[in-house]
PDB file of C-alpha atoms in Angstrom:
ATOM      1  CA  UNK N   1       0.000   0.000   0.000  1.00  0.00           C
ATOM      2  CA  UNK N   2       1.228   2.841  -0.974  1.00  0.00           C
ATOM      3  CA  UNK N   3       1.570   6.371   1.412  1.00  0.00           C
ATOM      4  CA  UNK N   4      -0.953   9.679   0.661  1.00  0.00           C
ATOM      5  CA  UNK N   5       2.018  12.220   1.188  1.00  0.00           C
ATOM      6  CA  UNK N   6       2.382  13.108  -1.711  1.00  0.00           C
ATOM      7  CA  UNK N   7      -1.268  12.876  -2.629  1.00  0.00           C
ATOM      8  CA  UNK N   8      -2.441  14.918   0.142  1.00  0.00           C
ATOM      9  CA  UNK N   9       0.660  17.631  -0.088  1.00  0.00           C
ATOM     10  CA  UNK N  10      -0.763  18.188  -3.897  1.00  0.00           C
ATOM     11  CA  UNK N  11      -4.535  18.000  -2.986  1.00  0.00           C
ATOM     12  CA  UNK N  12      -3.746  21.329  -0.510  1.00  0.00           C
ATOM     13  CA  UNK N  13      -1.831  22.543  -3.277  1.00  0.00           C
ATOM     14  CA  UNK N  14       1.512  22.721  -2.029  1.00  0.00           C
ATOM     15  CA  UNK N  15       5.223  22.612  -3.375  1.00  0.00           C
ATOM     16  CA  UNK N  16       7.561  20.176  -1.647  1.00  0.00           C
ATOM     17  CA  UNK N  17       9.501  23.177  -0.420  1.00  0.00           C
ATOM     18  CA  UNK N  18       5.976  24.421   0.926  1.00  0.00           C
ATOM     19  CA  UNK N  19       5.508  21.261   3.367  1.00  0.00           C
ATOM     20  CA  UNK N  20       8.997  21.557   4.030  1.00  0.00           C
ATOM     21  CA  UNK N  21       9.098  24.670   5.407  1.00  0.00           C
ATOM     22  CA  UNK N  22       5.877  23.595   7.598  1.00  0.00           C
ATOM     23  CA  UNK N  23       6.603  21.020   8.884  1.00  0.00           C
ATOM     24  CA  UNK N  24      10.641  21.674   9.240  1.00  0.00           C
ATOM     25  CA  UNK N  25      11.994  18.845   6.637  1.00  0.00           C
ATOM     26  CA  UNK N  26      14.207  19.089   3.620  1.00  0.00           C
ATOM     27  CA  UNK N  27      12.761  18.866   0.186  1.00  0.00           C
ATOM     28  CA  UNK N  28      15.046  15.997  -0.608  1.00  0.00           C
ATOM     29  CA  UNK N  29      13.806  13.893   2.396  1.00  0.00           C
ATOM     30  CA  UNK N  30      10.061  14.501   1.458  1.00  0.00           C
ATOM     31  CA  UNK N  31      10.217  13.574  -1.918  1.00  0.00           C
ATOM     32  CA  UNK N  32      12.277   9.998  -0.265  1.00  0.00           C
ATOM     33  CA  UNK N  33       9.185   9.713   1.898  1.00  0.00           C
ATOM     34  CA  UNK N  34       7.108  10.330  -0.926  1.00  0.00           C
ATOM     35  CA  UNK N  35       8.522   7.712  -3.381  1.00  0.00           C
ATOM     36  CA  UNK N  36       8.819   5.532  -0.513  1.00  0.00           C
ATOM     37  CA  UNK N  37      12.372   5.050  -0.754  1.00  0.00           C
ATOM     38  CA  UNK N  38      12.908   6.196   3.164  1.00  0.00           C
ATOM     39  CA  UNK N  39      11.096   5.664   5.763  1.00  0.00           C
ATOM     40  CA  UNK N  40       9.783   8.366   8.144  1.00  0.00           C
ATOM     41  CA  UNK N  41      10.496   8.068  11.862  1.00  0.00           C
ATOM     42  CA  UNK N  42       6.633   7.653  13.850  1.00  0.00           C
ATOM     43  CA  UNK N  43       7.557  11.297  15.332  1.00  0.00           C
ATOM     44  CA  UNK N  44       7.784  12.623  11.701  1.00  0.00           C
ATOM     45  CA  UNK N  45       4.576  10.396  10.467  1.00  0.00           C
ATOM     46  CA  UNK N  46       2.550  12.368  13.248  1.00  0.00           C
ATOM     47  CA  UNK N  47       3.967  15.585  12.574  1.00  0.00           C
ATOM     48  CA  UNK N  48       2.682  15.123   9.232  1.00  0.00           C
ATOM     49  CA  UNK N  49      -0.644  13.621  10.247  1.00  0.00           C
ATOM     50  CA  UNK N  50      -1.233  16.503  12.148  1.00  0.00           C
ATOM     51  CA  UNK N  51      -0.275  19.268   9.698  1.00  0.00           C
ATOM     52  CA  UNK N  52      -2.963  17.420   7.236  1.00  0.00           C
ATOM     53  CA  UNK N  53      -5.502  16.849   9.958  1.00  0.00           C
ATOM     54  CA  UNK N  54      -5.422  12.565   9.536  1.00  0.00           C
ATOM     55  CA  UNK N  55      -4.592  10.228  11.392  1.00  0.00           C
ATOM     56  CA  UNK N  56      -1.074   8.202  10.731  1.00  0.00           C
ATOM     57  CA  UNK N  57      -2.734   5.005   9.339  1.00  0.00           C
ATOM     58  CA  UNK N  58      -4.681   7.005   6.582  1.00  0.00           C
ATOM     59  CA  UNK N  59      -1.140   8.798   6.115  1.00  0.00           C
ATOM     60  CA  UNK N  60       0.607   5.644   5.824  1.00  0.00           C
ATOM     61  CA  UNK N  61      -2.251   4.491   3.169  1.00  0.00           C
ATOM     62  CA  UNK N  62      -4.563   2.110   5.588  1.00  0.00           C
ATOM     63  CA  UNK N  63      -8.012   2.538   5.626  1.00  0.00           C
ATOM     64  CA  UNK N  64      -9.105   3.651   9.048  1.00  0.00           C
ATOM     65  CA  UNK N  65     -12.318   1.085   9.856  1.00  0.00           C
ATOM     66  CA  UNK N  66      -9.756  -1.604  10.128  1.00  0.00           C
ATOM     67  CA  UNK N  67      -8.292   0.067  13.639  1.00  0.00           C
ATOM     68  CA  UNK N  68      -9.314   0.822  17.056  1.00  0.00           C
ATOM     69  CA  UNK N  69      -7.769   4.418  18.426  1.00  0.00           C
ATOM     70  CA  UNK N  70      -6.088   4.236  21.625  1.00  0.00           C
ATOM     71  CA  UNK N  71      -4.886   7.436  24.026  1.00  0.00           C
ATOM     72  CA  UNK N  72      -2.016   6.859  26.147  1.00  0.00           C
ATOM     73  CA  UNK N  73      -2.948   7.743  29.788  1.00  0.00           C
ATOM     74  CA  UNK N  74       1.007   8.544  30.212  1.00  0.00           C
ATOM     75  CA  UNK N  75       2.175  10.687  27.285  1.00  0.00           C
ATOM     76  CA  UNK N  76      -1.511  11.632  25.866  1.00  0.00           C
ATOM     77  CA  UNK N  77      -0.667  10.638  22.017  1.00  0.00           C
ATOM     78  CA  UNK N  78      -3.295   8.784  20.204  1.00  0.00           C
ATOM     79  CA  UNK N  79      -2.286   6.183  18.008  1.00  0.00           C
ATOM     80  CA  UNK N  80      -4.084   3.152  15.724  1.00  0.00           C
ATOM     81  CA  UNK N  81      -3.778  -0.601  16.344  1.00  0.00           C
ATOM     82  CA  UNK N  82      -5.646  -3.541  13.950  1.00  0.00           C
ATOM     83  CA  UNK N  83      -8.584  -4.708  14.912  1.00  0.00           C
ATOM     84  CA  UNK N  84      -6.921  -8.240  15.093  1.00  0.00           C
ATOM     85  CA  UNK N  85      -4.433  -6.830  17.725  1.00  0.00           C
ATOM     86  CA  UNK N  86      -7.287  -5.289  19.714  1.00  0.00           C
ATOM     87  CA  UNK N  87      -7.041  -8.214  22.647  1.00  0.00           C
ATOM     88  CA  UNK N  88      -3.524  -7.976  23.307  1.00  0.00           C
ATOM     89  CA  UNK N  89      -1.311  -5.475  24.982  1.00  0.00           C
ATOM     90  CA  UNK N  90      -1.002  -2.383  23.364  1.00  0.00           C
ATOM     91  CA  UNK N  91       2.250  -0.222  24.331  1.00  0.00           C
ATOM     92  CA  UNK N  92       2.089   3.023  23.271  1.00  0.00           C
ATOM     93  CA  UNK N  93       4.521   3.689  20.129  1.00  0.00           C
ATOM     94  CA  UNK N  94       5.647   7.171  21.444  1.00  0.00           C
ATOM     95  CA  UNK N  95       6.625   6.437  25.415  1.00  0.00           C
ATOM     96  CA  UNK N  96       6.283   2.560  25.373  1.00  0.00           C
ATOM     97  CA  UNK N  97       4.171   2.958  28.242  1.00  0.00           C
ATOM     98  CA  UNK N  98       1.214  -0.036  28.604  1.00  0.00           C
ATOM     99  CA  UNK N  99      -1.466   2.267  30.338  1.00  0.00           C
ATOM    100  CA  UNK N 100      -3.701   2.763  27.376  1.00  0.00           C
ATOM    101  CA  UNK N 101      -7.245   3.172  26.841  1.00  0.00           C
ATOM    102  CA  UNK N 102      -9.864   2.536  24.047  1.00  0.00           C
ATOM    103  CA  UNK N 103     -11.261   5.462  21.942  1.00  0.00           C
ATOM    104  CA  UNK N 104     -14.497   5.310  20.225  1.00  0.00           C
TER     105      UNK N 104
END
């Protein structure tokens, strides 16, 4: 599956120097992220996410009804787990902490 970076970048009309500047990346490392040649960090995925206003799975190109939100208790970042996962623990991605609880 492929990412929406690129796809959402040119749907709010913006030049890779643009999201750059707004979200404090290089042009070079964008377009990486883009072609999916590199991988972006989970800090960088969310700074994204929240510059678009979506949520990292939908960034990352998964379809949001197959994932269950959680909040960390400890850090307060919200993050997506599958629906298969949904019965085991969940750390959170950000702090590793296990206190998390279910968002409708």
């Amino acid at each position: 599956m492929k990412n929406r970076i690129k796809q959402l970048r040119q749907k709010n009309h913006l030049t890779l120097q643009d999201l750059g500047q707004a979200v404090g990346l290089k042009n070079n490392t964008l377009s990486r992220y883009e072609n999916e040649k590199r991988k972006p960090k989970e800090e960088t995925l969310q700074k994204l996410a929240d510059y678009f206003n979506v949520s990292v799975p939908y960034l990352q190109g998964i379809d949001d009804e197959d994932y269950i939100e959680f909040a960390c208790n400890e850090c307060g970042h919200t993050f997506k787990v599958s629906r298969e996962l949904k019965t085991k623990v969940v750390s959170c991605p950000f702090c590793s902490c296990q206190e998390t609880s279910y968002e409708v």
